[in-house]
């Protein structure tokens, strides 16, 4: 077992710590060439039917330099801690039966085809929220004072559980153009379930990106669930301080907050100002992504949209899921507003 862990850590260490970005056009939904607005739905459907996974073009971008959003200051520190925690986490769970799944990165055309492919148990549509007001605050604070995130976080005006900025809303509106093209009856790619983090920026991003499936107004009646396992613990960061279920219900009605209620009733602590060692927080993070994977395995829904955060998404993709390729796509941190699609098969 230790030899297997060592091999896997060795295989992910360099690309993870270098931050190698393989932003392939075929695997990032926002970079896909969407059919023009003038293309009739029947032609889109015919195009999907005639497409094959083998013929989907892939581009070689292995030599591209690291590209990440401004403000993702924690990339190297987070990745280093996550990698260190992985060894200990696997040892802790060596005698347990973890839910494991093999994942394949795919574009939205492939995802639509995969709906008809019974070899995939679930089709996951993963998205990171758009720019939020704390990102903007940190940027302006650094420009004005030249100080660090930690100092900005201590400012009394630092946003708590912030909503999106205008730029963030615009990014998610662009995503909604893609979802309108690819998620419809003509393509057959229709969400069965929406799962959102309790943080407002993740909920708002999902609602903007999928307006035709919004709760209370959608004719489809697709369920929306707020899942507390889809976020990382606050660890003293005010932007991670979550609103109460009652406050969220007032702002975003129609979403099921029962799991969040249950978590609070069971004594789970949120909004703690006390900082824990980063290593410990990553152990907790991997517990969360593993728990989420087990949760969706037990559900009947197959096409599931998940709106969460960069560190949570990286933990899910890099450690809870096992990718079937060597592209290292699963090691890349999601950019703000990025959407990816995966087909997964449980072991």
Short mmCIF file of C-alpha atoms in Angstrom, two decimals:
data_model
loop_
_atom_site.label_atom_id
_atom_site.label_comp_id
_atom_site.label_asym_id
_atom_site.label_seq_id
_atom_site.Cartn_x
_atom_site.Cartn_y
_atom_site.Cartn_z
CA UNK A 1 0.00 0.00 0.00
CA UNK A 2 2.79 2.42 0.93
CA UNK A 3 4.55 1.69 -2.37
CA UNK A 4 1.33 2.45 -4.26
CA UNK A 5 0.91 5.73 -2.37
CA UNK A 6 4.53 6.67 -3.05
CA UNK A 7 4.09 6.04 -6.78
CA UNK A 8 0.91 8.12 -6.92
CA UNK A 9 2.42 11.01 -4.97
CA UNK A 10 5.47 10.94 -7.22
CA UNK A 11 3.24 11.05 -10.28
CA UNK A 12 1.40 14.15 -9.10
CA UNK A 13 4.08 16.06 -7.19
CA UNK A 14 5.83 17.87 -10.03
CA UNK A 15 2.80 19.01 -12.05
CA UNK A 16 0.93 19.95 -8.88
CA UNK A 17 3.72 22.02 -7.39
CA UNK A 18 4.72 23.56 -10.71
CA UNK A 19 1.13 24.49 -11.34
CA UNK A 20 1.33 23.14 -14.87
CA UNK A 21 -1.79 24.27 -16.70
CA UNK A 22 -3.07 22.13 -19.55
CA UNK A 23 -6.00 24.22 -20.67
CA UNK A 24 -7.09 22.11 -23.58
CA UNK A 25 -9.83 23.48 -25.77
CA UNK A 26 -11.53 20.12 -25.79
CA UNK A 27 -11.78 19.86 -22.01
CA UNK A 28 -12.72 23.34 -20.84
CA UNK A 29 -16.36 24.02 -21.48
CA UNK A 30 -15.99 27.78 -21.58
CA UNK A 31 -13.45 27.54 -24.38
CA UNK A 32 -15.59 25.35 -26.61
CA UNK A 33 -16.68 26.60 -29.97
CA UNK A 34 -20.40 26.83 -29.44
CA UNK A 35 -22.73 26.64 -32.42
CA UNK A 36 -23.85 30.03 -33.62
CA UNK A 37 -27.19 31.40 -32.48
CA UNK A 38 -28.49 30.91 -35.99
CA UNK A 39 -27.87 27.14 -35.94
CA UNK A 40 -31.20 25.31 -35.75
CA UNK A 41 -31.61 22.94 -32.76
CA UNK A 42 -32.06 19.93 -35.08
CA UNK A 43 -28.67 20.58 -36.65
CA UNK A 44 -27.08 20.75 -33.19
CA UNK A 45 -28.67 17.41 -32.32
CA UNK A 46 -27.45 15.85 -35.57
CA UNK A 47 -23.99 17.19 -34.86
CA UNK A 48 -23.98 15.56 -31.43
CA UNK A 49 -25.26 12.26 -32.80
CA UNK A 50 -22.59 12.07 -35.47
CA UNK A 51 -19.72 13.10 -33.18
CA UNK A 52 -17.48 10.43 -31.69
CA UNK A 53 -15.27 10.64 -28.65
CA UNK A 54 -12.33 9.28 -30.61
CA UNK A 55 -12.57 12.07 -33.16
CA UNK A 56 -12.79 14.90 -30.63
CA UNK A 57 -9.67 17.04 -31.16
CA UNK A 58 -7.21 17.44 -28.31
CA UNK A 59 -4.48 20.03 -28.32
CA UNK A 60 -0.98 19.67 -26.94
CA UNK A 61 -0.48 22.48 -24.47
CA UNK A 62 1.79 20.69 -22.03
CA UNK A 63 4.41 23.42 -22.30
CA UNK A 64 2.07 26.27 -21.43
CA UNK A 65 3.13 28.41 -18.50
CA UNK A 66 1.11 28.64 -15.32
CA UNK A 67 -1.95 30.84 -15.67
CA UNK A 68 -4.18 31.51 -12.72
CA UNK A 69 -6.46 34.27 -11.58
CA UNK A 70 -5.21 37.31 -9.74
CA UNK A 71 -5.80 36.73 -6.06
CA UNK A 72 -5.18 32.97 -6.17
CA UNK A 73 -2.22 33.64 -3.90
CA UNK A 74 -2.79 30.39 -2.06
CA UNK A 75 -2.21 28.07 -5.02
CA UNK A 76 1.28 26.84 -4.14
CA UNK A 77 0.69 26.85 -0.38
CA UNK A 78 -2.64 25.03 -0.72
CA UNK A 79 -1.23 22.47 -3.17
CA UNK A 80 1.81 21.74 -1.00
CA UNK A 81 -0.37 21.22 2.09
CA UNK A 82 -2.87 19.10 0.17
CA UNK A 83 -0.09 16.89 -1.18
CA UNK A 84 1.47 16.48 2.26
CA UNK A 85 -1.89 15.61 3.79
CA UNK A 86 -2.55 12.98 1.15
CA UNK A 87 -0.02 10.48 2.54
CA UNK A 88 -1.41 10.72 6.03
CA UNK A 89 -5.00 10.64 4.80
CA UNK A 90 -4.51 7.43 2.83
CA UNK A 91 -2.81 5.79 5.81
CA UNK A 92 -5.69 6.83 8.07
CA UNK A 93 -8.20 5.21 5.71
CA UNK A 94 -6.13 2.18 4.68
CA UNK A 95 -8.36 -0.24 6.59
CA UNK A 96 -11.58 1.47 5.57
CA UNK A 97 -13.60 1.01 2.40
CA UNK A 98 -13.45 4.41 0.73
CA UNK A 99 -15.79 5.07 -2.15
CA UNK A 100 -13.58 5.32 -5.22
CA UNK A 101 -14.40 6.29 -8.78
CA UNK A 102 -12.57 6.62 -12.07
CA UNK A 103 -13.12 9.91 -13.86
CA UNK A 104 -12.73 11.02 -17.44
CA UNK A 105 -12.46 14.67 -18.42
CA UNK A 106 -14.75 15.50 -21.34
CA UNK A 107 -16.13 18.48 -23.19
CA UNK A 108 -19.84 19.23 -23.30
CA UNK A 109 -20.39 17.44 -26.61
CA UNK A 110 -18.84 14.33 -25.09
CA UNK A 111 -20.93 14.85 -21.96
CA UNK A 112 -24.10 14.89 -24.06
CA UNK A 113 -23.05 11.65 -25.73
CA UNK A 114 -22.12 10.14 -22.37
CA UNK A 115 -25.71 10.55 -21.18
CA UNK A 116 -26.55 7.67 -23.55
CA UNK A 117 -23.49 5.66 -22.46
CA UNK A 118 -24.31 3.31 -19.60
CA UNK A 119 -20.62 2.80 -18.83
CA UNK A 120 -20.70 6.07 -16.87
CA UNK A 121 -22.51 6.08 -13.52
CA UNK A 122 -22.60 9.86 -13.21
CA UNK A 123 -21.99 12.90 -15.38
CA UNK A 124 -20.58 15.69 -13.21
CA UNK A 125 -20.67 19.33 -14.27
CA UNK A 126 -18.24 21.11 -11.95
CA UNK A 127 -18.01 24.89 -11.72
CA UNK A 128 -16.16 27.47 -9.69
CA UNK A 129 -17.92 30.68 -8.73
CA UNK A 130 -17.15 33.99 -10.44
CA UNK A 131 -15.21 36.88 -8.94
CA UNK A 132 -16.70 37.90 -5.59
CA UNK A 133 -16.46 41.12 -3.62
CA UNK A 134 -13.70 39.84 -1.34
CA UNK A 135 -11.49 39.26 -4.41
CA UNK A 136 -12.07 42.87 -5.43
CA UNK A 137 -11.45 44.12 -1.89
CA UNK A 138 -8.14 42.24 -1.64
CA UNK A 139 -7.00 43.58 -5.00
CA UNK A 140 -7.76 47.21 -4.10
CA UNK A 141 -6.34 46.80 -0.60
CA UNK A 142 -3.05 45.51 -2.00
CA UNK A 143 -2.88 48.35 -4.53
CA UNK A 144 -3.50 50.94 -1.81
CA UNK A 145 -1.45 49.55 1.05
CA UNK A 146 0.79 46.98 -0.59
CA UNK A 147 -0.10 44.56 2.18
CA UNK A 148 -0.92 40.88 2.36
CA UNK A 149 -4.19 38.98 2.33
CA UNK A 150 -3.89 38.36 6.08
CA UNK A 151 -3.85 42.12 6.74
CA UNK A 152 -6.78 42.71 4.39
CA UNK A 153 -8.73 39.93 6.12
CA UNK A 154 -8.34 41.77 9.45
CA UNK A 155 -9.83 44.99 8.06
CA UNK A 156 -13.29 45.70 9.50
CA UNK A 157 -14.63 46.37 6.01
CA UNK A 158 -13.53 43.01 4.61
CA UNK A 159 -16.59 41.35 2.97
CA UNK A 160 -18.18 38.47 4.89
CA UNK A 161 -19.83 35.72 2.80
CA UNK A 162 -19.68 38.06 -0.20
CA UNK A 163 -21.81 38.08 -3.32
CA UNK A 164 -20.38 38.40 -6.85
CA UNK A 165 -18.96 41.59 -8.29
CA UNK A 166 -20.30 43.01 -11.55
CA UNK A 167 -17.37 41.34 -13.29
CA UNK A 168 -18.22 38.05 -11.61
CA UNK A 169 -21.86 38.32 -12.71
CA UNK A 170 -20.71 39.02 -16.27
CA UNK A 171 -18.49 35.94 -16.24
CA UNK A 172 -21.38 33.75 -15.14
CA UNK A 173 -23.68 35.30 -17.76
CA UNK A 174 -21.16 34.16 -20.36
CA UNK A 175 -21.38 30.68 -18.86
CA UNK A 176 -25.18 30.86 -19.17
CA UNK A 177 -24.80 31.33 -22.93
CA UNK A 178 -22.93 28.02 -23.06
CA UNK A 179 -25.41 26.21 -20.84
CA UNK A 180 -28.32 27.42 -22.97
CA UNK A 181 -26.61 25.91 -26.03
CA UNK A 182 -25.61 22.57 -24.56
CA UNK A 183 -28.12 21.83 -21.79
CA UNK A 184 -31.47 21.29 -23.47
CA UNK A 185 -33.82 18.66 -24.86
CA UNK A 186 -32.16 18.74 -28.30
CA UNK A 187 -28.78 17.65 -26.91
CA UNK A 188 -30.26 15.39 -24.25
CA UNK A 189 -27.89 16.84 -21.66
CA UNK A 190 -30.31 17.87 -18.90
CA UNK A 191 -29.30 18.32 -15.23
CA UNK A 192 -31.03 15.97 -12.80
CA UNK A 193 -29.68 17.71 -9.69
CA UNK A 194 -27.97 20.96 -8.68
CA UNK A 195 -25.69 20.93 -5.63
CA UNK A 196 -24.32 24.21 -4.27
CA UNK A 197 -21.96 25.24 -1.51
CA UNK A 198 -23.61 27.22 1.32
CA UNK A 199 -21.49 30.26 0.47
CA UNK A 200 -23.51 32.88 -1.37
CA UNK A 201 -21.10 33.42 -4.25
CA UNK A 202 -21.38 29.73 -5.24
CA UNK A 203 -25.18 29.75 -5.08
CA UNK A 204 -25.43 33.00 -7.03
CA UNK A 205 -23.03 31.72 -9.70
CA UNK A 206 -25.08 28.57 -10.28
CA UNK A 207 -28.36 30.47 -10.48
CA UNK A 208 -26.96 32.90 -13.06
CA UNK A 209 -25.38 30.09 -15.08
CA UNK A 210 -28.53 27.96 -15.27
CA UNK A 211 -31.41 30.47 -15.28
CA UNK A 212 -33.83 28.10 -17.02
CA UNK A 213 -33.43 25.58 -14.18
CA UNK A 214 -33.75 28.04 -11.30
CA UNK A 215 -35.90 26.81 -8.39
CA UNK A 216 -39.47 28.18 -8.13
CA UNK A 217 -39.45 29.47 -11.72
CA UNK A 218 -38.33 26.39 -13.67
CA UNK A 219 -40.90 24.13 -15.31
CA UNK A 220 -38.51 21.19 -15.03
CA UNK A 221 -38.66 21.06 -11.25
CA UNK A 222 -35.02 19.99 -11.02
CA UNK A 223 -34.03 19.82 -7.33
CA UNK A 224 -31.45 22.18 -5.84
CA UNK A 225 -29.59 21.08 -2.70
CA UNK A 226 -27.29 23.15 -0.49
CA UNK A 227 -24.58 20.75 0.73
CA UNK A 228 -22.26 21.82 3.58
CA UNK A 229 -19.60 19.32 2.44
CA UNK A 230 -19.06 21.41 -0.72
CA UNK A 231 -17.01 24.07 1.05
CA UNK A 232 -13.78 24.20 3.01
CA UNK A 233 -13.78 25.22 6.67
CA UNK A 234 -13.39 28.97 7.23
CA UNK A 235 -10.10 28.71 9.13
CA UNK A 236 -10.36 32.37 10.13
CA UNK A 237 -11.06 33.69 6.61
CA UNK A 238 -14.03 36.06 6.69
CA UNK A 239 -14.96 35.36 3.07
CA UNK A 240 -15.62 31.75 4.16
CA UNK A 241 -17.97 32.75 7.00
CA UNK A 242 -21.28 31.32 5.88
CA UNK A 243 -24.74 32.83 6.33
CA UNK A 244 -27.38 30.94 8.30
CA UNK A 245 -29.83 28.65 6.47
CA UNK A 246 -32.61 31.13 7.30
CA UNK A 247 -30.69 34.01 5.74
CA UNK A 248 -29.90 31.93 2.66
CA UNK A 249 -33.55 30.93 2.32
CA UNK A 250 -34.55 34.59 2.24
CA UNK A 251 -31.96 35.44 -0.41
CA UNK A 252 -32.20 32.26 -2.48
CA UNK A 253 -35.63 30.68 -1.94
CA UNK A 254 -36.53 27.28 -3.34
CA UNK A 255 -33.23 25.57 -2.52
CA UNK A 256 -33.25 22.65 -0.10
CA UNK A 257 -31.17 23.62 2.97
CA UNK A 258 -32.04 20.55 5.05
CA UNK A 259 -28.50 19.08 4.95
CA UNK A 260 -27.10 22.40 6.14
CA UNK A 261 -29.69 22.49 8.96
CA UNK A 262 -28.77 18.94 9.98
CA UNK A 263 -25.08 19.79 10.00
CA UNK A 264 -25.67 22.67 12.42
CA UNK A 265 -27.91 20.54 14.62
CA UNK A 266 -25.17 17.90 14.83
CA UNK A 267 -22.77 20.50 16.18
CA UNK A 268 -20.64 21.22 13.13
CA UNK A 269 -18.82 24.50 13.67
CA UNK A 270 -18.79 27.21 11.03
CA UNK A 271 -17.39 30.76 10.99
CA UNK A 272 -14.63 30.00 13.49
CA UNK A 273 -12.13 32.82 13.81
CA UNK A 274 -9.57 30.36 15.14
CA UNK A 275 -6.98 29.29 12.59
CA UNK A 276 -5.97 25.64 12.48
CA UNK A 277 -2.77 24.38 10.84
CA UNK A 278 -3.15 24.26 7.07
CA UNK A 279 -2.24 20.57 7.08
CA UNK A 280 -5.17 19.77 9.38
CA UNK A 281 -7.58 21.81 7.28
CA UNK A 282 -6.59 19.81 4.18
CA UNK A 283 -7.24 16.51 5.98
CA UNK A 284 -10.70 17.86 6.76
CA UNK A 285 -11.09 19.01 3.15
CA UNK A 286 -10.34 15.53 1.78
CA UNK A 287 -12.84 14.08 4.24
CA UNK A 288 -15.43 16.45 2.78
CA UNK A 289 -14.78 15.59 -0.87
CA UNK A 290 -14.76 11.87 -0.07
CA UNK A 291 -18.06 12.26 1.81
CA UNK A 292 -19.55 14.10 -1.15
CA UNK A 293 -18.51 11.34 -3.53
CA UNK A 294 -20.17 8.76 -1.28
CA UNK A 295 -23.31 10.92 -1.09
CA UNK A 296 -23.79 11.21 -4.85
CA UNK A 297 -23.15 7.49 -5.30
CA UNK A 298 -26.24 6.78 -3.20
CA UNK A 299 -28.44 9.16 -5.15
CA UNK A 300 -30.49 8.26 -8.22
CA UNK A 301 -29.71 11.44 -10.18
CA UNK A 302 -27.14 10.97 -12.93
CA UNK A 303 -26.33 14.40 -14.43
CA UNK A 304 -25.27 16.53 -11.46
CA UNK A 305 -24.17 20.18 -11.51
CA UNK A 306 -21.90 21.20 -8.62
CA UNK A 307 -21.05 24.83 -7.80
CA UNK A 308 -18.19 25.19 -5.35
CA UNK A 309 -14.72 26.65 -4.76
CA UNK A 310 -11.20 26.27 -6.13
CA UNK A 311 -9.63 24.35 -3.24
CA UNK A 312 -12.62 22.03 -2.81
CA UNK A 313 -12.77 21.28 -6.53
CA UNK A 314 -9.05 20.55 -6.66
CA UNK A 315 -9.34 18.14 -3.72
CA UNK A 316 -12.25 16.34 -5.39
CA UNK A 317 -10.51 16.05 -8.76
CA UNK A 318 -6.94 15.41 -7.62
CA UNK A 319 -7.53 13.04 -4.72
CA UNK A 320 -11.09 11.75 -4.31
CA UNK A 321 -11.37 10.86 -8.01
CA UNK A 322 -8.94 8.75 -10.04
CA UNK A 323 -8.51 10.07 -13.58
CA UNK A 324 -8.05 7.60 -16.42
CA UNK A 325 -5.52 9.72 -18.33
CA UNK A 326 -2.13 11.32 -17.76
CA UNK A 327 -3.15 14.82 -18.84
CA UNK A 328 -2.85 16.23 -15.29
CA UNK A 329 -6.05 18.19 -15.94
CA UNK A 330 -7.33 17.06 -12.58
CA UNK A 331 -4.41 18.78 -10.82
CA UNK A 332 -5.18 22.22 -12.20
CA UNK A 333 -6.88 24.78 -10.04
CA UNK A 334 -10.19 25.96 -11.50
CA UNK A 335 -10.23 29.54 -12.68
CA UNK A 336 -13.04 31.81 -11.52
CA UNK A 337 -16.16 31.00 -13.51
CA UNK A 338 -14.65 27.89 -15.08
CA UNK A 339 -16.89 24.93 -15.86
CA UNK A 340 -15.70 21.36 -16.52
CA UNK A 341 -17.55 18.14 -17.23
CA UNK A 342 -16.58 14.63 -16.14
CA UNK A 343 -17.87 11.13 -16.63
CA UNK A 344 -17.30 8.92 -13.60
CA UNK A 345 -17.56 5.20 -12.91
CA UNK A 346 -17.67 3.93 -9.33
CA UNK A 347 -15.39 1.02 -8.46
#
